[in-house]
C-alpha cells in the first residue's frame, strides 16, 4: 500500500432491508456460480474492484448513510450463497451490519488511493456462505470524504448492476430517495422457474441445439505451435481511427457499432483460419427486459453467434448479416446454465466430440459510441479517418498460464478512442498474429469507409497470413482447444482475465 495512505478508523454500519428470504439462484447467478466451482475456495478470481467518487462537499455521515441505503435497497448486496442438502440457495438477510474502513489519502490523489484500496480489498476471496458480497472503504482528504473504494463479488453484480448503483449513488449523496426497486434477483429466479420465463429458456435451448448440430466443431482445426510461457497473452490497441470508422459504417449500414466490431472480428478469424462459417460466443447483458434493466444483480450469460461468409460477398454484407445474427444471439442468451451444459455434452456425444466455442466477443462499453473522439473534418472523410491511424497504439496487457478461451476480443470503456483487447492462446495464435488481428481490424474498417472490401481480399489487405492446414487434417489430430465456457469473459478494470461484467447490449 502507498506509504501516504493512513488508516484512520473503521465504522460498523447497521442496515434493515424491506425483505429477507431464501430461494434458488437465478440463471445469471448460476452462470457465475458454475464458474466459481472451477476455483479453489481462496481464489479471488471473481472479485470486482470498483471506485465511486464522492460528489460535492459531503461529510462522513452522509457517505455512510448513502452506503447503508444502497445495501437496504438492493437485496443482492445482502445475499449469501450456500450448498444445502436441498440444493443451492441464496439467502437474503433482512438485517445485519457491515464495516467501512476510513483512510486518509495523504499526498496520494484520492482516486488513485481508492483504486489501490479496491484492489487490496479484492485480493481475498469472499466466503460466499457467510460474508456479504462487498467490502468498502472511504478515502478522505483533510477529513472530507473524496472517494469510496469497493470490491464486489461477481455473484452479486455485473456491469449493468454497477451502472444502476452509480446512478443512484449521486442521488443518495444529495439526500434523494430514488423509487424502491421493483425487481430483485429472488423475483427473477421465481419467474425463471415457471411460466413465461421457463418457456423462454426452453426456446433458447432449442435455438442453441440447432446451431450446435451444424456449427464447425472448432475454429482452430490446425496444428498447434510451441506456446509462450505463460501460454495466454492479452494484447491491446487504442485506435481512434477504428472508432471513427465504426461510427461511419454503423450509420451507413443501419447497424450498431457493436455489430461492426463483432462482424469484423469474425471476418478476420475466418480469413486467418480459412473457415467460411465462423462461430463465436457473445457476452450478453440480458437487460432487454425493463425489470432486469433496473435490477441490481448478475444477469450476464453467453449467446451463440454464427456467421456464414459468402464467397463473393463484401465486408458490408458480412456486417449486415452479422448484425442480424447478433440480435438473434442476444435474444437467446437467457437459459439454465446447467441445462445448457447437459445439452452441449449431449450434442458432443452425437457429433463424436464437443463443439469448441472458445472464440468470443465482448463489448464492455456503457454506450454504443465514443462521444469524445477527435474531430474529423470533413465529417466522415475517409482520408481524415485514415490519418487518425497514425495515433494508434498497441501494447501488451499481461500473460496468464490458463484461460479457457482461444481468442477473446473485448472492447474497453474509453470514450475518446476504441480500446480493443484480444486474449489469445499462443498455441494457436502467436503474439504477432494477435497484434496482426487487432491492426487488421483497424485496416478493414478504415478501408471500408472508402469503399466496399471483398471478403476474399481481407487477408491480403489486413496483413493476415492464413494458417496452413494439412489436407487430411482432422480435429483430434490438430489438438483442438478446450470447449468450456471462457473464464476470460470481459473486463471492467479488473486485473487479469475475468468473467466479469462486460455486457453486449
Tab-separated table of C-alpha atoms in Angstrom:
chain	number	residue	atom	x	y	z
A	1	UNK	CA	0.000	0.000	0.000
A	2	UNK	CA	1.172	3.581	-0.684
A	3	UNK	CA	3.082	4.958	2.289
A	4	UNK	CA	0.943	8.120	2.252
A	5	UNK	CA	-2.279	6.152	2.806
A	6	UNK	CA	-3.105	6.021	6.535
A	7	UNK	CA	-5.967	4.017	8.105
A	8	UNK	CA	-7.938	6.315	10.407
A	9	UNK	CA	-10.827	4.214	11.684
A	10	UNK	CA	-13.404	1.520	10.992
A	11	UNK	CA	-17.142	2.090	11.378
A	12	UNK	CA	-19.848	-0.554	11.715
A	13	UNK	CA	-22.994	0.325	9.734
A	14	UNK	CA	-26.298	-1.358	10.577
A	15	UNK	CA	-28.941	-1.973	7.902
A	16	UNK	CA	-32.566	-3.124	7.791
A	17	UNK	CA	-34.000	-4.011	4.403
A	18	UNK	CA	-37.607	-4.356	3.346
A	19	UNK	CA	-37.405	-8.110	2.774
A	20	UNK	CA	-35.319	-11.146	3.606
A	21	UNK	CA	-35.718	-14.713	2.492
A	22	UNK	CA	-34.324	-17.732	0.697
A	23	UNK	CA	-34.716	-19.024	-2.847
A	24	UNK	CA	-32.906	-20.885	-5.618
A	25	UNK	CA	-30.469	-18.841	-7.694
A	26	UNK	CA	-31.415	-17.005	-10.865
A	27	UNK	CA	-29.860	-18.173	-14.138
A	28	UNK	CA	-27.494	-15.211	-14.146
A	29	UNK	CA	-26.318	-16.064	-10.638
A	30	UNK	CA	-25.981	-19.738	-11.568
A	31	UNK	CA	-23.851	-18.822	-14.586
A	32	UNK	CA	-21.282	-17.201	-12.276
A	33	UNK	CA	-21.626	-19.816	-9.534
A	34	UNK	CA	-20.822	-22.568	-12.038
A	35	UNK	CA	-17.599	-20.772	-12.964
A	36	UNK	CA	-16.604	-20.289	-9.327
A	37	UNK	CA	-16.677	-24.066	-8.859
A	38	UNK	CA	-13.574	-24.341	-11.041
A	39	UNK	CA	-11.582	-22.368	-8.491
A	40	UNK	CA	-10.075	-23.047	-5.110
A	41	UNK	CA	-12.118	-21.656	-2.228
A	42	UNK	CA	-9.496	-18.970	-1.579
A	43	UNK	CA	-9.231	-17.817	-5.200
A	44	UNK	CA	-10.389	-14.159	-5.610
A	45	UNK	CA	-10.790	-14.515	-9.393
A	46	UNK	CA	-14.374	-13.196	-9.462
A	47	UNK	CA	-13.863	-10.187	-7.189
A	48	UNK	CA	-14.543	-6.850	-8.884
A	49	UNK	CA	-12.706	-3.709	-7.673
A	50	UNK	CA	-14.720	-0.509	-8.144
A	51	UNK	CA	-14.392	3.154	-7.216
A	52	UNK	CA	-17.156	5.717	-6.624
A	53	UNK	CA	-16.488	9.469	-6.375
A	54	UNK	CA	-17.996	11.473	-3.526
A	55	UNK	CA	-19.801	14.285	-5.315
A	56	UNK	CA	-19.927	17.678	-3.606
A	57	UNK	CA	-18.729	18.572	-0.128
A	58	UNK	CA	-20.187	15.670	1.877
A	59	UNK	CA	-19.322	14.642	5.407
A	60	UNK	CA	-18.641	11.067	6.509
A	61	UNK	CA	-22.131	10.567	7.973
A	62	UNK	CA	-23.683	11.414	4.594
A	63	UNK	CA	-21.433	8.935	2.793
A	64	UNK	CA	-22.164	6.187	5.322
A	65	UNK	CA	-25.895	6.859	5.028
A	66	UNK	CA	-25.717	6.545	1.225
A	67	UNK	CA	-23.866	3.229	1.525
A	68	UNK	CA	-26.409	1.946	4.047
A	69	UNK	CA	-29.330	2.885	1.813
A	70	UNK	CA	-27.767	1.126	-1.173
A	71	UNK	CA	-27.453	-2.051	0.871
A	72	UNK	CA	-31.014	-1.742	2.172
A	73	UNK	CA	-32.441	-1.105	-1.310
A	74	UNK	CA	-30.710	-3.929	-3.141
A	75	UNK	CA	-31.119	-7.460	-1.841
A	76	UNK	CA	-28.142	-8.762	-3.805
A	77	UNK	CA	-25.846	-6.744	-1.507
A	78	UNK	CA	-27.335	-8.599	1.475
A	79	UNK	CA	-27.136	-12.083	-0.045
A	80	UNK	CA	-25.084	-15.151	0.827
A	81	UNK	CA	-24.944	-18.409	-1.154
A	82	UNK	CA	-24.770	-21.927	0.168
A	83	UNK	CA	-24.975	-25.541	-0.968
A	84	UNK	CA	-27.623	-27.285	1.150
A	85	UNK	CA	-28.977	-30.860	1.148
A	86	UNK	CA	-31.941	-29.468	-0.765
A	87	UNK	CA	-29.770	-27.704	-3.342
A	88	UNK	CA	-28.002	-24.403	-3.881
A	89	UNK	CA	-29.784	-21.421	-2.305
A	90	UNK	CA	-29.392	-17.681	-1.965
A	91	UNK	CA	-30.221	-16.175	1.425
A	92	UNK	CA	-31.151	-12.515	1.700
A	93	UNK	CA	-30.506	-11.032	5.152
A	94	UNK	CA	-33.154	-8.514	6.162
A	95	UNK	CA	-30.966	-7.099	8.928
A	96	UNK	CA	-27.266	-7.003	9.617
A	97	UNK	CA	-24.178	-4.830	9.612
A	98	UNK	CA	-21.100	-4.152	7.525
A	99	UNK	CA	-17.785	-2.427	8.208
A	100	UNK	CA	-16.466	0.665	6.451
A	101	UNK	CA	-12.778	1.484	6.849
A	102	UNK	CA	-11.703	5.129	6.608
A	103	UNK	CA	-8.322	6.168	5.207
A	104	UNK	CA	-6.558	9.471	4.710
A	105	UNK	CA	-5.051	9.831	1.235
A	106	UNK	CA	-2.087	11.931	2.380
A	107	UNK	CA	-0.252	13.132	-0.732
A	108	UNK	CA	-1.846	10.489	-2.957
A	109	UNK	CA	-4.633	11.547	-5.322
A	110	UNK	CA	-7.901	10.278	-3.768
A	111	UNK	CA	-8.991	8.411	-6.908
A	112	UNK	CA	-5.616	6.668	-7.146
A	113	UNK	CA	-5.759	5.844	-3.437
A	114	UNK	CA	-9.271	4.390	-3.825
A	115	UNK	CA	-8.196	2.277	-6.791
A	116	UNK	CA	-5.299	0.896	-4.792
A	117	UNK	CA	-7.582	0.159	-1.857
A	118	UNK	CA	-10.185	-1.536	-4.052
A	119	UNK	CA	-7.534	-3.857	-5.476
A	120	UNK	CA	-6.309	-4.664	-1.962
A	121	UNK	CA	-9.864	-5.398	-0.847
A	122	UNK	CA	-10.216	-7.694	-3.872
A	123	UNK	CA	-7.135	-9.751	-3.023
A	124	UNK	CA	-9.049	-12.081	-0.688
A	125	UNK	CA	-11.828	-14.394	-1.819
A	126	UNK	CA	-15.316	-13.953	-0.399
A	127	UNK	CA	-16.759	-16.654	1.797
A	128	UNK	CA	-19.990	-16.924	-0.165
A	129	UNK	CA	-21.840	-18.761	2.602
A	130	UNK	CA	-21.140	-16.311	5.431
A	131	UNK	CA	-19.877	-12.989	4.053
A	132	UNK	CA	-21.826	-10.137	2.468
A	133	UNK	CA	-20.696	-9.858	-1.165
A	134	UNK	CA	-18.984	-6.470	-0.906
A	135	UNK	CA	-16.236	-4.676	1.014
A	136	UNK	CA	-15.746	-0.937	1.171
A	137	UNK	CA	-13.520	1.876	2.420
A	138	UNK	CA	-13.791	5.663	2.349
A	139	UNK	CA	-10.812	7.803	1.306
A	140	UNK	CA	-10.628	11.273	2.841
A	141	UNK	CA	-8.532	14.364	2.215
A	142	UNK	CA	-8.266	16.809	5.085
A	143	UNK	CA	-11.038	14.966	6.895
A	144	UNK	CA	-13.504	15.203	3.980
A	145	UNK	CA	-14.602	12.041	2.089
A	146	UNK	CA	-13.498	12.180	-1.543
A	147	UNK	CA	-13.844	8.627	-2.897
A	148	UNK	CA	-15.207	5.223	-1.936
A	149	UNK	CA	-13.243	2.057	-2.691
A	150	UNK	CA	-15.289	-1.107	-3.133
A	151	UNK	CA	-14.822	-4.706	-4.088
A	152	UNK	CA	-17.911	-6.683	-5.055
A	153	UNK	CA	-18.472	-10.314	-5.858
A	154	UNK	CA	-19.480	-11.017	-9.448
A	155	UNK	CA	-22.161	-13.272	-7.962
A	156	UNK	CA	-23.805	-10.084	-6.697
A	157	UNK	CA	-23.330	-7.649	-9.593
A	158	UNK	CA	-22.444	-7.310	-13.242
A	159	UNK	CA	-21.708	-4.273	-15.395
A	160	UNK	CA	-25.366	-3.327	-15.755
A	161	UNK	CA	-25.817	-3.513	-11.995
A	162	UNK	CA	-22.828	-1.225	-11.444
A	163	UNK	CA	-24.415	1.315	-13.789
A	164	UNK	CA	-27.618	1.259	-11.715
A	165	UNK	CA	-25.681	1.687	-8.471
A	166	UNK	CA	-23.620	4.547	-9.908
A	167	UNK	CA	-26.749	6.442	-10.959
A	168	UNK	CA	-28.336	6.016	-7.548
A	169	UNK	CA	-25.159	6.945	-5.698
A	170	UNK	CA	-25.157	10.584	-6.821
A	171	UNK	CA	-28.833	10.960	-5.905
A	172	UNK	CA	-28.363	9.387	-2.474
A	173	UNK	CA	-25.383	11.615	-1.653
A	174	UNK	CA	-27.581	14.614	-2.382
A	175	UNK	CA	-30.201	13.339	0.065
A	176	UNK	CA	-32.588	11.990	-2.560
A	177	UNK	CA	-34.694	8.835	-2.276
A	178	UNK	CA	-34.999	7.001	-5.600
A	179	UNK	CA	-38.123	4.877	-6.110
A	180	UNK	CA	-37.913	1.499	-4.399
A	181	UNK	CA	-36.502	-1.244	-6.668
A	182	UNK	CA	-39.317	-3.196	-8.280
A	183	UNK	CA	-37.291	-6.287	-9.202
A	184	UNK	CA	-34.703	-8.270	-7.273
A	185	UNK	CA	-32.764	-11.495	-8.059
A	186	UNK	CA	-35.204	-13.606	-5.986
A	187	UNK	CA	-38.049	-12.267	-8.150
A	188	UNK	CA	-36.096	-13.127	-11.285
A	189	UNK	CA	-35.375	-16.637	-10.014
A	190	UNK	CA	-39.088	-17.214	-9.408
A	191	UNK	CA	-40.020	-16.127	-12.954
A	192	UNK	CA	-37.405	-18.433	-14.450
A	193	UNK	CA	-38.757	-21.481	-12.650
A	194	UNK	CA	-42.209	-21.345	-14.204
A	195	UNK	CA	-44.434	-19.667	-16.775
A	196	UNK	CA	-43.069	-17.358	-19.457
A	197	UNK	CA	-39.523	-17.328	-18.089
A	198	UNK	CA	-39.208	-21.099	-18.166
A	199	UNK	CA	-40.737	-21.242	-21.661
A	200	UNK	CA	-38.207	-18.712	-22.885
A	201	UNK	CA	-35.409	-20.863	-21.521
A	202	UNK	CA	-36.740	-23.887	-23.423
A	203	UNK	CA	-36.857	-21.890	-26.685
A	204	UNK	CA	-33.278	-20.784	-26.115
A	205	UNK	CA	-32.082	-24.360	-25.622
A	206	UNK	CA	-33.753	-25.370	-28.898
A	207	UNK	CA	-32.043	-22.451	-30.670
A	208	UNK	CA	-28.613	-23.442	-29.348
A	209	UNK	CA	-29.147	-27.078	-30.295
A	210	UNK	CA	-29.938	-26.101	-33.896
A	211	UNK	CA	-26.642	-24.196	-34.135
A	212	UNK	CA	-24.526	-26.717	-32.219
A	213	UNK	CA	-25.687	-29.500	-34.520
A	214	UNK	CA	-24.265	-27.720	-37.598
A	215	UNK	CA	-21.543	-25.371	-36.364
A	216	UNK	CA	-17.863	-26.090	-37.099
A	217	UNK	CA	-16.547	-28.470	-34.457
A	218	UNK	CA	-13.766	-25.975	-33.907
A	219	UNK	CA	-12.456	-22.779	-35.480
A	220	UNK	CA	-8.938	-23.867	-34.600
A	221	UNK	CA	-8.530	-27.146	-36.509
A	222	UNK	CA	-4.874	-26.696	-37.369
A	223	UNK	CA	-1.636	-27.834	-35.725
A	224	UNK	CA	-0.535	-26.085	-32.576
A	225	UNK	CA	2.727	-24.208	-32.298
A	226	UNK	CA	5.023	-24.007	-29.294
A	227	UNK	CA	3.230	-21.589	-26.932
A	228	UNK	CA	4.689	-18.831	-24.837
A	229	UNK	CA	5.163	-19.291	-21.113
A	230	UNK	CA	2.727	-18.239	-19.674
A	231	UNK	CA	0.655	-19.545	-22.557
A	232	UNK	CA	-2.149	-16.959	-22.772
A	233	UNK	CA	-1.405	-13.345	-23.686
A	234	UNK	CA	-3.650	-10.324	-23.691
A	235	UNK	CA	-2.719	-7.567	-26.115
A	236	UNK	CA	-4.476	-4.283	-26.705
A	237	UNK	CA	-4.961	-1.485	-29.206
A	238	UNK	CA	-6.122	2.105	-28.777
A	239	UNK	CA	-7.391	3.330	-32.127
A	240	UNK	CA	-9.427	6.469	-32.719
A	241	UNK	CA	-9.438	5.521	-36.414
A	242	UNK	CA	-11.266	2.268	-35.614
A	243	UNK	CA	-13.855	4.123	-33.559
A	244	UNK	CA	-14.432	6.842	-36.168
A	245	UNK	CA	-14.703	4.280	-38.965
A	246	UNK	CA	-17.076	2.074	-36.948
A	247	UNK	CA	-19.412	5.004	-36.343
A	248	UNK	CA	-19.493	5.908	-40.043
A	249	UNK	CA	-20.078	2.303	-41.120
A	250	UNK	CA	-22.766	1.674	-38.495
A	251	UNK	CA	-24.722	4.712	-39.722
A	252	UNK	CA	-24.182	3.793	-43.378
A	253	UNK	CA	-25.339	0.193	-42.942
A	254	UNK	CA	-28.042	0.803	-40.289
A	255	UNK	CA	-26.365	-1.480	-37.768
A	256	UNK	CA	-24.739	-0.911	-34.363
A	257	UNK	CA	-21.066	-0.197	-33.799
A	258	UNK	CA	-21.007	-3.368	-31.658
A	259	UNK	CA	-22.143	-5.357	-34.702
A	260	UNK	CA	-19.491	-3.718	-36.884
A	261	UNK	CA	-16.778	-4.747	-34.422
A	262	UNK	CA	-18.233	-8.226	-33.895
A	263	UNK	CA	-18.515	-8.896	-37.625
A	264	UNK	CA	-15.001	-7.578	-38.233
A	265	UNK	CA	-13.613	-9.912	-35.564
A	266	UNK	CA	-15.457	-12.858	-37.128
A	267	UNK	CA	-14.304	-11.959	-40.647
A	268	UNK	CA	-10.675	-11.735	-39.548
A	269	UNK	CA	-10.884	-15.079	-37.721
A	270	UNK	CA	-12.353	-16.572	-40.885
A	271	UNK	CA	-9.588	-15.041	-43.003
A	272	UNK	CA	-6.935	-16.436	-40.650
A	273	UNK	CA	-8.355	-19.937	-40.184
A	274	UNK	CA	-9.867	-20.480	-43.628
A	275	UNK	CA	-13.373	-21.073	-42.275
A	276	UNK	CA	-16.300	-19.739	-44.289
A	277	UNK	CA	-18.584	-20.182	-41.279
A	278	UNK	CA	-17.471	-18.573	-38.015
A	279	UNK	CA	-18.939	-19.403	-34.615
A	280	UNK	CA	-18.309	-17.272	-31.534
A	281	UNK	CA	-19.907	-16.619	-28.184
A	282	UNK	CA	-21.087	-13.118	-27.308
A	283	UNK	CA	-21.192	-11.951	-23.711
A	284	UNK	CA	-24.771	-10.716	-23.326
A	285	UNK	CA	-26.059	-8.356	-20.619
A	286	UNK	CA	-29.609	-9.834	-20.698
A	287	UNK	CA	-31.077	-6.466	-19.729
A	288	UNK	CA	-33.559	-6.020	-22.573
A	289	UNK	CA	-36.454	-6.589	-20.124
A	290	UNK	CA	-37.085	-3.259	-18.297
A	291	UNK	CA	-37.387	-5.117	-14.997
A	292	UNK	CA	-33.931	-6.659	-15.371
A	293	UNK	CA	-32.525	-3.409	-16.753
A	294	UNK	CA	-33.160	-1.764	-13.374
A	295	UNK	CA	-32.188	-4.797	-11.296
A	296	UNK	CA	-29.008	-4.858	-9.248
A	297	UNK	CA	-27.779	-8.416	-9.622
A	298	UNK	CA	-25.869	-10.591	-12.074
A	299	UNK	CA	-27.670	-11.345	-15.337
A	300	UNK	CA	-24.842	-11.826	-17.863
A	301	UNK	CA	-24.757	-15.039	-19.906
A	302	UNK	CA	-23.272	-16.203	-23.210
A	303	UNK	CA	-25.055	-16.021	-26.546
A	304	UNK	CA	-24.093	-18.106	-29.590
A	305	UNK	CA	-23.243	-16.228	-32.797
A	306	UNK	CA	-22.699	-17.874	-36.169
A	307	UNK	CA	-21.837	-16.037	-39.360
A	308	UNK	CA	-21.652	-17.531	-42.866
A	309	UNK	CA	-19.180	-15.608	-45.050
A	310	UNK	CA	-20.332	-15.566	-48.692
A	311	UNK	CA	-17.559	-16.374	-51.144
A	312	UNK	CA	-18.245	-13.366	-53.354
A	313	UNK	CA	-19.557	-11.029	-50.667
A	314	UNK	CA	-18.123	-7.889	-49.121
A	315	UNK	CA	-17.495	-6.842	-45.561
A	316	UNK	CA	-20.659	-4.723	-45.802
A	317	UNK	CA	-22.635	-7.899	-46.500
A	318	UNK	CA	-20.967	-9.630	-43.550
A	319	UNK	CA	-21.651	-6.716	-41.199
A	320	UNK	CA	-25.347	-6.587	-42.091
A	321	UNK	CA	-25.687	-10.350	-41.699
A	322	UNK	CA	-23.641	-10.185	-38.502
A	323	UNK	CA	-25.979	-7.575	-37.064
A	324	UNK	CA	-28.966	-9.860	-37.619
A	325	UNK	CA	-27.112	-12.806	-36.128
A	326	UNK	CA	-26.008	-10.744	-33.113
A	327	UNK	CA	-29.597	-9.680	-32.406
A	328	UNK	CA	-30.606	-13.342	-32.551
A	329	UNK	CA	-27.776	-14.200	-30.157
A	330	UNK	CA	-28.935	-11.508	-27.716
A	331	UNK	CA	-32.470	-12.892	-27.764
A	332	UNK	CA	-31.209	-16.382	-26.996
A	333	UNK	CA	-28.813	-15.859	-24.109
A	334	UNK	CA	-31.136	-16.467	-21.172
A	335	UNK	CA	-31.206	-20.079	-20.010
A	336	UNK	CA	-30.491	-22.507	-17.202
A	337	UNK	CA	-26.667	-22.896	-17.304
A	338	UNK	CA	-26.774	-26.490	-16.076
A	339	UNK	CA	-29.346	-27.455	-18.710
A	340	UNK	CA	-27.049	-25.858	-21.284
A	341	UNK	CA	-24.081	-27.867	-20.030
A	342	UNK	CA	-26.097	-31.051	-20.450
A	343	UNK	CA	-27.199	-30.009	-23.944
A	344	UNK	CA	-23.642	-29.323	-25.076
A	345	UNK	CA	-22.493	-32.676	-23.713
A	346	UNK	CA	-25.362	-34.445	-25.498
A	347	UNK	CA	-24.610	-32.798	-28.848
A	348	UNK	CA	-20.925	-33.559	-28.358
A	349	UNK	CA	-21.711	-37.258	-27.947
A	350	UNK	CA	-23.892	-37.177	-31.071
A	351	UNK	CA	-21.162	-35.493	-33.137
A	352	UNK	CA	-18.302	-37.538	-31.786
A	353	UNK	CA	-16.617	-34.722	-29.849
A	354	UNK	CA	-17.681	-31.494	-28.120
A	355	UNK	CA	-18.232	-28.364	-30.175
A	356	UNK	CA	-15.441	-25.918	-29.366
A	357	UNK	CA	-16.879	-22.467	-28.580
A	358	UNK	CA	-13.620	-20.859	-27.487
A	359	UNK	CA	-13.842	-17.724	-29.660
A	360	UNK	CA	-15.586	-14.773	-28.005
A	361	UNK	CA	-16.564	-11.139	-28.463
A	362	UNK	CA	-17.428	-8.916	-25.517
A	363	UNK	CA	-18.495	-5.272	-25.729
A	364	UNK	CA	-17.974	-3.680	-22.307
A	365	UNK	CA	-18.849	-0.115	-23.313
A	366	UNK	CA	-21.533	1.723	-21.384
A	367	UNK	CA	-22.802	3.457	-24.549
A	368	UNK	CA	-22.619	2.242	-28.138
A	369	UNK	CA	-20.435	5.050	-29.441
A	370	UNK	CA	-17.397	7.137	-28.491
A	371	UNK	CA	-18.631	10.629	-27.538
A	372	UNK	CA	-15.165	12.155	-27.083
A	373	UNK	CA	-13.497	11.134	-30.333
A	374	UNK	CA	-11.176	13.619	-32.055
A	375	UNK	CA	-12.973	15.740	-34.626
A	376	UNK	CA	-12.849	14.503	-38.221
A	377	UNK	CA	-13.021	17.216	-40.864
A	378	UNK	CA	-14.896	16.998	-43.051
A	379	UNK	CA	-17.099	14.566	-41.103
A	380	UNK	CA	-16.804	11.009	-42.363
A	381	UNK	CA	-13.945	11.829	-44.735
A	382	UNK	CA	-12.023	8.587	-45.489
A	383	UNK	CA	-8.634	10.304	-45.644
A	384	UNK	CA	-9.179	12.165	-42.381
A	385	UNK	CA	-10.230	8.948	-40.649
A	386	UNK	CA	-7.239	7.096	-42.090
A	387	UNK	CA	-4.963	9.849	-40.758
A	388	UNK	CA	-6.140	9.050	-37.214
A	389	UNK	CA	-4.401	5.682	-37.530
A	390	UNK	CA	-1.083	7.494	-37.063
A	391	UNK	CA	-2.051	7.820	-33.386
A	392	UNK	CA	-2.856	4.125	-32.915
A	393	UNK	CA	-1.047	2.382	-30.091
A	394	UNK	CA	-0.721	-1.352	-29.451
A	395	UNK	CA	0.517	-2.833	-26.199
A	396	UNK	CA	0.851	-5.961	-24.071
A	397	UNK	CA	-1.615	-6.130	-21.160
A	398	UNK	CA	-0.490	-9.303	-19.420
A	399	UNK	CA	0.054	-13.052	-19.584
A	400	UNK	CA	-1.581	-15.945	-17.738
A	401	UNK	CA	-0.959	-19.689	-17.541
A	402	UNK	CA	-4.575	-20.792	-18.018
A	403	UNK	CA	-7.594	-19.155	-19.639
A	404	UNK	CA	-10.405	-21.159	-21.218
A	405	UNK	CA	-10.572	-19.127	-24.425
A	406	UNK	CA	-8.575	-19.382	-27.643
A	407	UNK	CA	-9.490	-15.921	-28.962
A	408	UNK	CA	-11.425	-13.361	-26.942
A	409	UNK	CA	-11.978	-9.905	-28.441
A	410	UNK	CA	-13.206	-7.297	-25.942
A	411	UNK	CA	-13.715	-3.567	-26.072
A	412	UNK	CA	-12.676	-1.260	-23.261
A	413	UNK	CA	-14.691	1.581	-21.749
A	414	UNK	CA	-12.697	4.554	-23.127
A	415	UNK	CA	-14.860	7.236	-24.744
A	416	UNK	CA	-12.146	9.022	-26.785
A	417	UNK	CA	-10.780	6.012	-28.671
A	418	UNK	CA	-11.648	2.411	-29.469
A	419	UNK	CA	-9.966	0.273	-26.855
A	420	UNK	CA	-9.833	-3.245	-28.201
A	421	UNK	CA	-8.230	-6.176	-26.410
A	422	UNK	CA	-7.503	-9.685	-27.623
A	423	UNK	CA	-6.847	-12.571	-25.266
A	424	UNK	CA	-5.045	-15.206	-27.324
A	425	UNK	CA	-3.929	-18.774	-26.777
A	426	UNK	CA	-0.406	-18.608	-28.204
A	427	UNK	CA	-0.514	-22.308	-29.058
A	428	UNK	CA	-2.879	-21.296	-31.869
A	429	UNK	CA	-2.491	-17.525	-32.132
A	430	UNK	CA	1.122	-16.488	-31.521
A	431	UNK	CA	1.596	-12.989	-30.176
A	432	UNK	CA	2.498	-11.470	-33.611
A	433	UNK	CA	-0.722	-12.964	-35.011
A	434	UNK	CA	-2.733	-11.443	-32.161
A	435	UNK	CA	-1.287	-8.000	-32.900
A	436	UNK	CA	-1.927	-8.522	-36.618
A	437	UNK	CA	-5.587	-9.288	-35.916
A	438	UNK	CA	-6.013	-6.054	-33.949
A	439	UNK	CA	-4.286	-3.874	-36.540
A	440	UNK	CA	-6.075	-5.783	-39.280
A	441	UNK	CA	-9.419	-4.877	-37.761
A	442	UNK	CA	-8.456	-1.209	-37.901
A	443	UNK	CA	-7.308	-1.574	-41.508
A	444	UNK	CA	-10.517	-3.339	-42.529
A	445	UNK	CA	-12.795	-0.690	-41.040
A	446	UNK	CA	-10.811	2.264	-42.343
A	447	UNK	CA	-10.687	0.766	-45.843
A	448	UNK	CA	-14.436	0.071	-45.738
A	449	UNK	CA	-15.154	3.767	-45.190
A	450	UNK	CA	-13.544	4.453	-48.568
A	451	UNK	CA	-15.311	1.599	-50.395
A	452	UNK	CA	-16.598	-1.960	-50.276
A	453	UNK	CA	-13.976	-4.548	-49.340
A	454	UNK	CA	-14.449	-8.013	-50.900
A	455	UNK	CA	-14.172	-10.742	-48.280
A	456	UNK	CA	-11.682	-12.662	-50.388
A	457	UNK	CA	-9.314	-9.680	-50.221
A	458	UNK	CA	-9.445	-9.203	-46.446
A	459	UNK	CA	-6.404	-11.340	-45.585
A	460	UNK	CA	-4.092	-9.609	-48.052
A	461	UNK	CA	-5.427	-6.149	-47.197
A	462	UNK	CA	-5.046	-6.654	-43.462
A	463	UNK	CA	-1.710	-8.415	-43.431
A	464	UNK	CA	-3.192	-11.680	-42.164
A	465	UNK	CA	-1.282	-14.831	-43.131
A	466	UNK	CA	-3.804	-17.700	-43.354
A	467	UNK	CA	-2.855	-20.828	-41.436
A	468	UNK	CA	-1.624	-23.865	-43.338
A	469	UNK	CA	-3.922	-26.790	-42.757
A	470	UNK	CA	-2.877	-30.332	-43.747
A	471	UNK	CA	-5.082	-31.699	-46.498
A	472	UNK	CA	-6.352	-34.561	-44.301
A	473	UNK	CA	-6.381	-32.653	-41.020
A	474	UNK	CA	-8.981	-33.833	-38.525
A	475	UNK	CA	-9.950	-32.106	-35.309
A	476	UNK	CA	-8.382	-34.581	-32.905
A	477	UNK	CA	-5.046	-34.585	-34.715
A	478	UNK	CA	-4.954	-30.814	-34.529
A	479	UNK	CA	-5.167	-30.908	-30.755
A	480	UNK	CA	-8.255	-28.704	-30.855
A	481	UNK	CA	-8.791	-26.292	-27.946
A	482	UNK	CA	-10.986	-26.956	-24.939
A	483	UNK	CA	-14.711	-26.438	-25.060
A	484	UNK	CA	-15.697	-24.988	-21.706
A	485	UNK	CA	-17.120	-21.516	-21.103
A	486	UNK	CA	-14.410	-18.863	-21.034
A	487	UNK	CA	-13.114	-17.633	-17.718
A	488	UNK	CA	-11.941	-14.513	-19.516
A	489	UNK	CA	-15.316	-13.152	-20.452
A	490	UNK	CA	-14.547	-9.482	-20.423
A	491	UNK	CA	-13.035	-6.711	-18.383
A	492	UNK	CA	-14.188	-3.780	-16.269
A	493	UNK	CA	-10.846	-2.690	-14.958
A	494	UNK	CA	-10.313	-5.932	-13.049
A	495	UNK	CA	-6.660	-7.034	-13.092
A	496	UNK	CA	-6.119	-10.134	-15.180
A	497	UNK	CA	-8.642	-12.171	-17.166
A	498	UNK	CA	-12.079	-12.074	-15.598
A	499	UNK	CA	-15.510	-13.364	-16.475
A	500	UNK	CA	-16.996	-10.124	-15.351
A	501	UNK	CA	-19.409	-7.508	-16.314
A	502	UNK	CA	-18.696	-6.670	-19.854
A	503	UNK	CA	-22.121	-6.538	-21.360
A	504	UNK	CA	-23.052	-6.767	-25.016
A	505	UNK	CA	-26.161	-4.577	-25.330
